[in-house]
Amino acid sequence: MISFIKNLALEAGRLCLEGQKNLSLHDLEFKSEKDIVTETDKKVEAFLVKAILARYPDHGVLGEEYGAVQTKSGLRWIIDPIDGTTSFVHRLPFYSISIALEKEGEPVLGVVYAPALNQLFYAEKGKGAFVGDTAIHVSETRELDKAVMATGFACLRAGRQKNNLPIFNEIVPKLRDIRRFGSAALDLCYTALGSLDGFWEMNLNIYDIAAGTVILKEAGGVVTDFTGGGQFPEKGIAAANKALHNELVRILTGFHVL
């Protein structure tokens, strides 16, 4: 199953690269106060949904653009065709295709592909996490002042005046450094890889983080909401190696997620 999904992600990546090369700003659509969508988003998601349902017709699907197809199988694919559309539109490489399989409400398989970087991350529950053919593991950083973390902000800020800024101002002085890539799926994968030591964000959707959480957990990381519980992404997402996660949550617990 995972080989099939990995190959689908690679093919979807080719569609993204082709679409990015031919992108026109006239192709942009503003679907909400915080989201933009391109024709490539729609094309990639349609390709993935069609291929997955042809292979697994009794499975459900939840797509960022497609919406939800429910079944009684207990299995559902969660798809984000382009996580990081702003980067995609501006021809920056930090965007990804995110595909997860959820079983009875729990993500158990995740594939994240960054086509412009040619990085393919994947994991299955209980089988470890990989980039390409290489097994990956979270960092061993133990102190916040030695940690490099990532976060994000809503790409369109109208109506979101706070938009993570109070948390940002509280955490950043305690860290060694901060990064902002604009793709939650990649932030989770880079934390799994050990390139980042942690990641937090608010105002995300399940399709942003479903695949990445599988990959991070299989790489030895911890993923919770801002209070240390399991209600993510509704109550924010806090992800890090085990040593840093408690410190991150200790700070985040004091902030209310809108």
PDB file of C-alpha atoms in Angstrom:
ATOM      1  CA  MET A   1       0.000   0.000   0.000  1.00  0.00           C
ATOM      2  CA  ILE A   2       2.661   2.547   0.932  1.00  0.00           C
ATOM      3  CA  SER A   3       4.589   1.919  -2.302  1.00  0.00           C
ATOM      4  CA  PHE A   4       1.453   2.787  -4.250  1.00  0.00           C
ATOM      5  CA  ILE A   5       0.977   6.025  -2.297  1.00  0.00           C
ATOM      6  CA  LYS A   6       4.649   6.971  -2.621  1.00  0.00           C
ATOM      7  CA  ASN A   7       4.425   6.576  -6.391  1.00  0.00           C
ATOM      8  CA  LEU A   8       1.223   8.634  -6.450  1.00  0.00           C
ATOM      9  CA  ALA A   9       2.964  11.394  -4.498  1.00  0.00           C
ATOM     10  CA  LEU A  10       5.857  11.410  -6.972  1.00  0.00           C
ATOM     11  CA  GLU A  11       3.467  11.690  -9.912  1.00  0.00           C
ATOM     12  CA  ALA A  12       1.538  14.441  -8.127  1.00  0.00           C
ATOM     13  CA  GLY A  13       4.861  16.202  -7.614  1.00  0.00           C
ATOM     14  CA  ARG A  14       5.459  16.221 -11.353  1.00  0.00           C
ATOM     15  CA  LEU A  15       2.064  17.866 -11.807  1.00  0.00           C
ATOM     16  CA  CYS A  16       3.035  20.494  -9.220  1.00  0.00           C
ATOM     17  CA  LEU A  17       6.339  21.297 -10.899  1.00  0.00           C
ATOM     18  CA  GLU A  18       4.634  21.602 -14.262  1.00  0.00           C
ATOM     19  CA  GLY A  19       1.923  23.801 -12.771  1.00  0.00           C
ATOM     20  CA  GLN A  20       4.421  26.003 -10.939  1.00  0.00           C
ATOM     21  CA  LYS A  21       6.410  26.549 -14.129  1.00  0.00           C
ATOM     22  CA  ASN A  22       3.298  27.709 -15.986  1.00  0.00           C
ATOM     23  CA  LEU A  23       1.660  29.543 -13.082  1.00  0.00           C
ATOM     24  CA  SER A  24      -0.156  32.818 -13.650  1.00  0.00           C
ATOM     25  CA  LEU A  25      -1.381  35.055 -10.853  1.00  0.00           C
ATOM     26  CA  HIS A  26      -4.728  35.018 -12.656  1.00  0.00           C
ATOM     27  CA  ASP A  27      -5.013  31.349 -11.610  1.00  0.00           C
ATOM     28  CA  LEU A  28      -5.347  32.300  -7.926  1.00  0.00           C
ATOM     29  CA  GLU A  29      -8.623  31.912  -6.077  1.00  0.00           C
ATOM     30  CA  PHE A  30      -9.245  33.221  -2.561  1.00  0.00           C
ATOM     31  CA  LYS A  31     -11.455  30.624  -0.914  1.00  0.00           C
ATOM     32  CA  SER A  32     -11.483  32.110   2.607  1.00  0.00           C
ATOM     33  CA  GLU A  33      -9.843  34.760   4.751  1.00  0.00           C
ATOM     34  CA  LYS A  34      -6.808  32.532   5.270  1.00  0.00           C
ATOM     35  CA  ASP A  35      -6.578  30.291   2.205  1.00  0.00           C
ATOM     36  CA  ILE A  36      -5.700  30.630  -1.445  1.00  0.00           C
ATOM     37  CA  VAL A  37      -6.033  27.927  -4.073  1.00  0.00           C
ATOM     38  CA  THR A  38      -4.661  27.463  -7.587  1.00  0.00           C
ATOM     39  CA  GLU A  39      -5.733  25.379 -10.540  1.00  0.00           C
ATOM     40  CA  THR A  40      -2.810  23.075  -9.720  1.00  0.00           C
ATOM     41  CA  ASP A  41      -4.244  22.423  -6.222  1.00  0.00           C
ATOM     42  CA  LYS A  42      -7.466  21.284  -7.860  1.00  0.00           C
ATOM     43  CA  LYS A  43      -5.733  19.246 -10.567  1.00  0.00           C
ATOM     44  CA  VAL A  44      -3.437  17.438  -8.131  1.00  0.00           C
ATOM     45  CA  GLU A  45      -6.211  16.627  -5.677  1.00  0.00           C
ATOM     46  CA  ALA A  46      -8.503  15.347  -8.446  1.00  0.00           C
ATOM     47  CA  PHE A  47      -5.675  13.089  -9.664  1.00  0.00           C
ATOM     48  CA  LEU A  48      -5.005  11.710  -6.174  1.00  0.00           C
ATOM     49  CA  VAL A  49      -8.658  11.162  -5.267  1.00  0.00           C
ATOM     50  CA  LYS A  50      -9.406   9.399  -8.548  1.00  0.00           C
ATOM     51  CA  ALA A  51      -6.380   7.099  -8.250  1.00  0.00           C
ATOM     52  CA  ILE A  52      -6.992   6.235  -4.592  1.00  0.00           C
ATOM     53  CA  LEU A  53     -10.702   5.515  -5.014  1.00  0.00           C
ATOM     54  CA  ALA A  54      -9.985   3.407  -8.102  1.00  0.00           C
ATOM     55  CA  ARG A  55      -7.570   1.301  -6.034  1.00  0.00           C
ATOM     56  CA  TYR A  56      -9.568   1.354  -2.775  1.00  0.00           C
ATOM     57  CA  PRO A  57     -13.232   1.971  -3.686  1.00  0.00           C
ATOM     58  CA  ASP A  58     -14.501   1.134  -0.182  1.00  0.00           C
ATOM     59  CA  HIS A  59     -12.288   3.763   1.490  1.00  0.00           C
ATOM     60  CA  GLY A  60     -13.339   7.278   2.445  1.00  0.00           C
ATOM     61  CA  VAL A  61     -11.568  10.453   1.360  1.00  0.00           C
ATOM     62  CA  LEU A  62     -11.132  13.897   2.889  1.00  0.00           C
ATOM     63  CA  GLY A  63      -9.497  16.448   0.615  1.00  0.00           C
ATOM     64  CA  GLU A  64      -8.753  20.120   1.162  1.00  0.00           C
ATOM     65  CA  GLU A  65     -10.524  21.041  -2.080  1.00  0.00           C
ATOM     66  CA  TYR A  66     -12.582  17.882  -2.693  1.00  0.00           C
ATOM     67  CA  GLY A  67     -14.395  17.710   0.624  1.00  0.00           C
ATOM     68  CA  ALA A  68     -15.368  14.419   2.278  1.00  0.00           C
ATOM     69  CA  VAL A  69     -16.498  11.040   0.957  1.00  0.00           C
ATOM     70  CA  GLN A  70     -17.655   8.865   3.845  1.00  0.00           C
ATOM     71  CA  THR A  71     -17.771   5.056   3.951  1.00  0.00           C
ATOM     72  CA  LYS A  72     -18.346   2.389   6.596  1.00  0.00           C
ATOM     73  CA  SER A  73     -14.917   0.802   6.154  1.00  0.00           C
ATOM     74  CA  GLY A  74     -13.291   2.799   8.974  1.00  0.00           C
ATOM     75  CA  LEU A  75     -10.512   3.792   6.550  1.00  0.00           C
ATOM     76  CA  ARG A  76     -10.171   7.316   5.213  1.00  0.00           C
ATOM     77  CA  TRP A  77      -7.517   9.038   3.120  1.00  0.00           C
ATOM     78  CA  ILE A  78      -6.684  12.628   4.095  1.00  0.00           C
ATOM     79  CA  ILE A  79      -5.168  14.696   1.293  1.00  0.00           C
ATOM     80  CA  ASP A  80      -3.601  18.133   1.035  1.00  0.00           C
ATOM     81  CA  PRO A  81      -2.610  18.573  -2.629  1.00  0.00           C
ATOM     82  CA  ILE A  82      -0.326  21.549  -1.953  1.00  0.00           C
ATOM     83  CA  ASP A  83       0.536  22.397   1.634  1.00  0.00           C
ATOM     84  CA  GLY A  84       2.232  25.757   1.312  1.00  0.00           C
ATOM     85  CA  THR A  85       0.354  27.289  -1.608  1.00  0.00           C
ATOM     86  CA  THR A  86       1.853  30.737  -0.950  1.00  0.00           C
ATOM     87  CA  SER A  87       5.361  29.314  -1.453  1.00  0.00           C
ATOM     88  CA  PHE A  88       4.144  27.480  -4.552  1.00  0.00           C
ATOM     89  CA  VAL A  89       2.682  30.689  -6.003  1.00  0.00           C
ATOM     90  CA  HIS A  90       5.885  32.644  -5.331  1.00  0.00           C
ATOM     91  CA  ARG A  91       8.054  29.861  -6.810  1.00  0.00           C
ATOM     92  CA  LEU A  92       9.665  29.014  -3.492  1.00  0.00           C
ATOM     93  CA  PRO A  93      10.526  25.345  -2.845  1.00  0.00           C
ATOM     94  CA  PHE A  94       8.883  24.922   0.568  1.00  0.00           C
ATOM     95  CA  TYR A  95       5.583  23.300  -0.344  1.00  0.00           C
ATOM     96  CA  SER A  96       4.516  19.674  -0.202  1.00  0.00           C
ATOM     97  CA  ILE A  97       1.952  17.039  -1.098  1.00  0.00           C
ATOM     98  CA  SER A  98       0.522  15.375   2.007  1.00  0.00           C
ATOM     99  CA  ILE A  99      -1.333  12.037   1.974  1.00  0.00           C
ATOM    100  CA  ALA A 100      -2.391  10.139   5.113  1.00  0.00           C
ATOM    101  CA  LEU A 101      -4.457   7.039   5.815  1.00  0.00           C
ATOM    102  CA  GLU A 102      -6.675   7.225   8.872  1.00  0.00           C
ATOM    103  CA  LYS A 103      -7.973   4.045  10.529  1.00  0.00           C
ATOM    104  CA  GLU A 104     -10.880   4.455  12.945  1.00  0.00           C
ATOM    105  CA  GLY A 105      -9.924   8.098  13.437  1.00  0.00           C
ATOM    106  CA  GLU A 106      -6.169   7.554  13.896  1.00  0.00           C
ATOM    107  CA  PRO A 107      -3.631   8.409  11.164  1.00  0.00           C
ATOM    108  CA  VAL A 108      -1.572   5.246  10.586  1.00  0.00           C
ATOM    109  CA  LEU A 109       0.255   5.956   7.307  1.00  0.00           C
ATOM    110  CA  GLY A 110       1.749   9.176   6.027  1.00  0.00           C
ATOM    111  CA  VAL A 111       3.545  10.303   2.882  1.00  0.00           C
ATOM    112  CA  VAL A 112       4.826  13.852   2.385  1.00  0.00           C
ATOM    113  CA  TYR A 113       6.624  14.833  -0.815  1.00  0.00           C
ATOM    114  CA  ALA A 114       8.370  18.145  -1.478  1.00  0.00           C
ATOM    115  CA  PRO A 115       8.728  18.073  -5.283  1.00  0.00           C
ATOM    116  CA  ALA A 116      10.872  21.200  -5.664  1.00  0.00           C
ATOM    117  CA  LEU A 117      13.339  19.713  -3.141  1.00  0.00           C
ATOM    118  CA  ASN A 118      12.849  16.089  -4.264  1.00  0.00           C
ATOM    119  CA  GLN A 119      12.399  14.954  -0.651  1.00  0.00           C
ATOM    120  CA  LEU A 120      10.032  12.044  -0.029  1.00  0.00           C
ATOM    121  CA  PHE A 121       9.125  11.368   3.620  1.00  0.00           C
ATOM    122  CA  TYR A 122       6.977   8.408   4.643  1.00  0.00           C
ATOM    123  CA  ALA A 123       6.011   6.226   7.587  1.00  0.00           C
ATOM    124  CA  GLU A 124       3.615   3.505   8.676  1.00  0.00           C
ATOM    125  CA  LYS A 125       2.592   2.976  12.274  1.00  0.00           C
ATOM    126  CA  GLY A 126       5.044   0.608  13.945  1.00  0.00           C
ATOM    127  CA  LYS A 127       7.474   0.530  10.998  1.00  0.00           C
ATOM    128  CA  GLY A 128       9.646   3.616  11.454  1.00  0.00           C
ATOM    129  CA  ALA A 129      10.023   6.803   9.431  1.00  0.00           C
ATOM    130  CA  PHE A 130      12.113   7.427   6.332  1.00  0.00           C
ATOM    131  CA  VAL A 131      13.275  10.035   3.865  1.00  0.00           C
ATOM    132  CA  GLY A 132      14.076   8.263   0.619  1.00  0.00           C
ATOM    133  CA  ASP A 133      15.602   4.963   1.728  1.00  0.00           C
ATOM    134  CA  THR A 134      17.128   6.386   4.916  1.00  0.00           C
ATOM    135  CA  ALA A 135      15.615   5.865   8.374  1.00  0.00           C
ATOM    136  CA  ILE A 136      15.192   9.115  10.297  1.00  0.00           C
ATOM    137  CA  HIS A 137      14.948  10.089  13.966  1.00  0.00           C
ATOM    138  CA  VAL A 138      14.250  13.253  15.914  1.00  0.00           C
ATOM    139  CA  SER A 139      17.090  15.318  17.344  1.00  0.00           C
ATOM    140  CA  GLU A 140      18.617  14.795  20.771  1.00  0.00           C
ATOM    141  CA  THR A 141      18.567  18.490  21.725  1.00  0.00           C
ATOM    142  CA  ARG A 142      17.469  18.824  25.349  1.00  0.00           C
ATOM    143  CA  GLU A 143      17.552  22.561  26.156  1.00  0.00           C
ATOM    144  CA  LEU A 144      15.287  25.228  24.672  1.00  0.00           C
ATOM    145  CA  ASP A 145      18.155  27.700  24.351  1.00  0.00           C
ATOM    146  CA  LYS A 146      19.902  25.254  22.018  1.00  0.00           C
ATOM    147  CA  ALA A 147      16.786  24.450  19.988  1.00  0.00           C
ATOM    148  CA  VAL A 148      15.811  25.539  16.482  1.00  0.00           C
ATOM    149  CA  MET A 149      12.042  25.412  16.002  1.00  0.00           C
ATOM    150  CA  ALA A 150       9.512  26.308  13.323  1.00  0.00           C
ATOM    151  CA  THR A 151       6.108  27.910  13.412  1.00  0.00           C
ATOM    152  CA  GLY A 152       3.606  29.429  11.019  1.00  0.00           C
ATOM    153  CA  PHE A 153       1.031  32.147  10.557  1.00  0.00           C
ATOM    154  CA  ALA A 154      -2.194  32.319   8.559  1.00  0.00           C
ATOM    155  CA  CYS A 155      -1.192  33.231   5.001  1.00  0.00           C
ATOM    156  CA  LEU A 156      -3.969  35.844   4.822  1.00  0.00           C
ATOM    157  CA  ARG A 157      -4.172  37.756   8.087  1.00  0.00           C
ATOM    158  CA  ALA A 158      -7.497  39.634   7.874  1.00  0.00           C
ATOM    159  CA  GLY A 159      -9.611  38.845  10.925  1.00  0.00           C
ATOM    160  CA  ARG A 160      -6.675  37.165  12.694  1.00  0.00           C
ATOM    161  CA  GLN A 161      -4.980  40.081  14.389  1.00  0.00           C
ATOM    162  CA  LYS A 162      -3.211  37.998  17.031  1.00  0.00           C
ATOM    163  CA  ASN A 163      -2.353  35.163  14.648  1.00  0.00           C
ATOM    164  CA  ASN A 164       0.293  33.432  16.793  1.00  0.00           C
ATOM    165  CA  LEU A 165       2.219  36.653  17.523  1.00  0.00           C
ATOM    166  CA  PRO A 166       1.833  36.605  21.347  1.00  0.00           C
ATOM    167  CA  ILE A 167       3.081  32.998  21.427  1.00  0.00           C
ATOM    168  CA  PHE A 168       5.866  33.822  18.993  1.00  0.00           C
ATOM    169  CA  ASN A 169       7.024  36.710  21.179  1.00  0.00           C
ATOM    170  CA  GLU A 170       6.999  34.472  24.258  1.00  0.00           C
ATOM    171  CA  ILE A 171       8.864  31.503  22.781  1.00  0.00           C
ATOM    172  CA  VAL A 172      11.418  32.963  20.379  1.00  0.00           C
ATOM    173  CA  PRO A 173      13.647  34.664  23.015  1.00  0.00           C
ATOM    174  CA  LYS A 174      13.976  31.279  24.728  1.00  0.00           C
ATOM    175  CA  LEU A 175      15.219  29.501  21.566  1.00  0.00           C
ATOM    176  CA  ARG A 176      18.497  29.410  19.698  1.00  0.00           C
ATOM    177  CA  ASP A 177      16.660  30.298  16.473  1.00  0.00           C
ATOM    178  CA  ILE A 178      13.379  30.091  14.581  1.00  0.00           C
ATOM    179  CA  ARG A 179      12.354  29.122  11.034  1.00  0.00           C
ATOM    180  CA  ARG A 180       9.138  29.672   9.087  1.00  0.00           C
ATOM    181  CA  PHE A 181       8.781  27.466   5.987  1.00  0.00           C
ATOM    182  CA  GLY A 182       5.053  27.866   5.376  1.00  0.00           C
ATOM    183  CA  SER A 183       4.191  24.157   5.153  1.00  0.00           C
ATOM    184  CA  ALA A 184       3.108  22.442   8.374  1.00  0.00           C
ATOM    185  CA  ALA A 185       3.632  19.035   6.761  1.00  0.00           C
ATOM    186  CA  LEU A 186       7.267  19.895   6.043  1.00  0.00           C
ATOM    187  CA  ASP A 187       7.747  21.433   9.492  1.00  0.00           C
ATOM    188  CA  LEU A 188       6.696  18.111  11.019  1.00  0.00           C
ATOM    189  CA  CYS A 189       8.932  16.155   8.637  1.00  0.00           C
ATOM    190  CA  TYR A 190      11.962  18.339   9.327  1.00  0.00           C
ATOM    191  CA  THR A 191      11.349  17.831  13.042  1.00  0.00           C
ATOM    192  CA  ALA A 192      11.223  14.080  12.377  1.00  0.00           C
ATOM    193  CA  LEU A 193      14.476  14.372  10.431  1.00  0.00           C
ATOM    194  CA  GLY A 194      16.174  16.187  13.317  1.00  0.00           C
ATOM    195  CA  SER A 195      16.833  19.299  11.231  1.00  0.00           C
ATOM    196  CA  LEU A 196      14.352  21.098  13.484  1.00  0.00           C
ATOM    197  CA  ASP A 197      13.933  20.419  17.190  1.00  0.00           C
ATOM    198  CA  GLY A 198      10.251  21.314  17.371  1.00  0.00           C
ATOM    199  CA  PHE A 199       7.239  22.977  15.796  1.00  0.00           C
ATOM    200  CA  TRP A 200       4.080  24.701  16.974  1.00  0.00           C
ATOM    201  CA  GLU A 201       1.193  26.337  15.163  1.00  0.00           C
ATOM    202  CA  MET A 202      -2.463  27.283  15.547  1.00  0.00           C
ATOM    203  CA  ASN A 203      -5.419  27.542  13.133  1.00  0.00           C
ATOM    204  CA  LEU A 204      -4.496  24.411  11.172  1.00  0.00           C
ATOM    205  CA  ASN A 205      -6.713  21.724   9.649  1.00  0.00           C
ATOM    206  CA  ILE A 206      -6.383  17.947   9.870  1.00  0.00           C
ATOM    207  CA  TYR A 207      -5.249  17.675   6.241  1.00  0.00           C
ATOM    208  CA  ASP A 208      -2.306  19.990   7.044  1.00  0.00           C
ATOM    209  CA  ILE A 209      -0.857  17.682   9.683  1.00  0.00           C
ATOM    210  CA  ALA A 210      -2.257  14.127   9.366  1.00  0.00           C
ATOM    211  CA  ALA A 211       0.607  12.644   7.336  1.00  0.00           C
ATOM    212  CA  GLY A 212       3.309  14.613   9.131  1.00  0.00           C
ATOM    213  CA  THR A 213       2.181  13.464  12.567  1.00  0.00           C
ATOM    214  CA  VAL A 214       2.558   9.804  11.570  1.00  0.00           C
ATOM    215  CA  ILE A 215       6.062  10.494  10.284  1.00  0.00           C
ATOM    216  CA  LEU A 216       7.093  12.441  13.382  1.00  0.00           C
ATOM    217  CA  LYS A 217       5.745   9.876  15.839  1.00  0.00           C
ATOM    218  CA  GLU A 218       7.492   7.047  13.981  1.00  0.00           C
ATOM    219  CA  ALA A 219      10.720   9.068  14.163  1.00  0.00           C
ATOM    220  CA  GLY A 220      10.439   9.166  17.963  1.00  0.00           C
ATOM    221  CA  GLY A 221       8.728  12.525  18.353  1.00  0.00           C
ATOM    222  CA  VAL A 222       5.734  13.637  20.397  1.00  0.00           C
ATOM    223  CA  VAL A 223       2.685  15.448  18.982  1.00  0.00           C
ATOM    224  CA  THR A 224      -0.080  16.972  21.138  1.00  0.00           C
ATOM    225  CA  ASP A 225      -2.293  20.024  21.346  1.00  0.00           C
ATOM    226  CA  PHE A 226      -1.145  23.109  23.272  1.00  0.00           C
ATOM    227  CA  THR A 227      -2.246  21.570  26.595  1.00  0.00           C
ATOM    228  CA  GLY A 228      -0.477  18.248  26.044  1.00  0.00           C
ATOM    229  CA  GLY A 229      -3.720  16.513  25.056  1.00  0.00           C
ATOM    230  CA  GLY A 230      -4.925  14.897  21.861  1.00  0.00           C
ATOM    231  CA  GLN A 231      -7.257  17.576  20.486  1.00  0.00           C
ATOM    232  CA  PHE A 232      -5.022  18.750  17.683  1.00  0.00           C
ATOM    233  CA  PRO A 233      -5.162  20.669  15.465  1.00  0.00           C
ATOM    234  CA  GLU A 234      -8.320  22.238  16.978  1.00  0.00           C
ATOM    235  CA  LYS A 235      -6.415  23.346  20.091  1.00  0.00           C
ATOM    236  CA  GLY A 236      -3.145  23.987  18.308  1.00  0.00           C
ATOM    237  CA  ILE A 237      -0.317  21.571  17.599  1.00  0.00           C
ATOM    238  CA  ALA A 238       2.896  21.164  19.586  1.00  0.00           C
ATOM    239  CA  ALA A 239       5.516  18.796  18.183  1.00  0.00           C
ATOM    240  CA  ALA A 240       9.054  18.094  19.349  1.00  0.00           C
ATOM    241  CA  ASN A 241      11.435  15.443  20.529  1.00  0.00           C
ATOM    242  CA  LYS A 242      10.511  13.989  23.910  1.00  0.00           C
ATOM    243  CA  ALA A 243      13.043  16.039  25.854  1.00  0.00           C
ATOM    244  CA  LEU A 244      11.758  19.384  24.571  1.00  0.00           C
ATOM    245  CA  HIS A 245       8.057  18.660  24.279  1.00  0.00           C
ATOM    246  CA  ASN A 246       7.219  19.217  27.946  1.00  0.00           C
ATOM    247  CA  GLU A 247       8.994  22.581  27.912  1.00  0.00           C
ATOM    248  CA  LEU A 248       7.180  23.626  24.748  1.00  0.00           C
ATOM    249  CA  VAL A 249       3.775  22.638  26.129  1.00  0.00           C
ATOM    250  CA  ARG A 250       4.511  24.371  29.443  1.00  0.00           C
ATOM    251  CA  ILE A 251       4.735  27.651  27.533  1.00  0.00           C
ATOM    252  CA  LEU A 252       1.854  26.987  25.136  1.00  0.00           C
ATOM    253  CA  THR A 253      -0.634  25.900  27.810  1.00  0.00           C
ATOM    254  CA  GLY A 254      -1.160  29.498  28.859  1.00  0.00           C
ATOM    255  CA  PHE A 255      -2.422  30.574  25.438  1.00  0.00           C
ATOM    256  CA  HIS A 256      -6.011  30.238  24.235  1.00  0.00           C
ATOM    257  CA  VAL A 257      -6.394  28.980  20.668  1.00  0.00           C
ATOM    258  CA  LEU A 258      -9.095  30.883  18.785  1.00  0.00           C
TER     259      LEU A 258
END
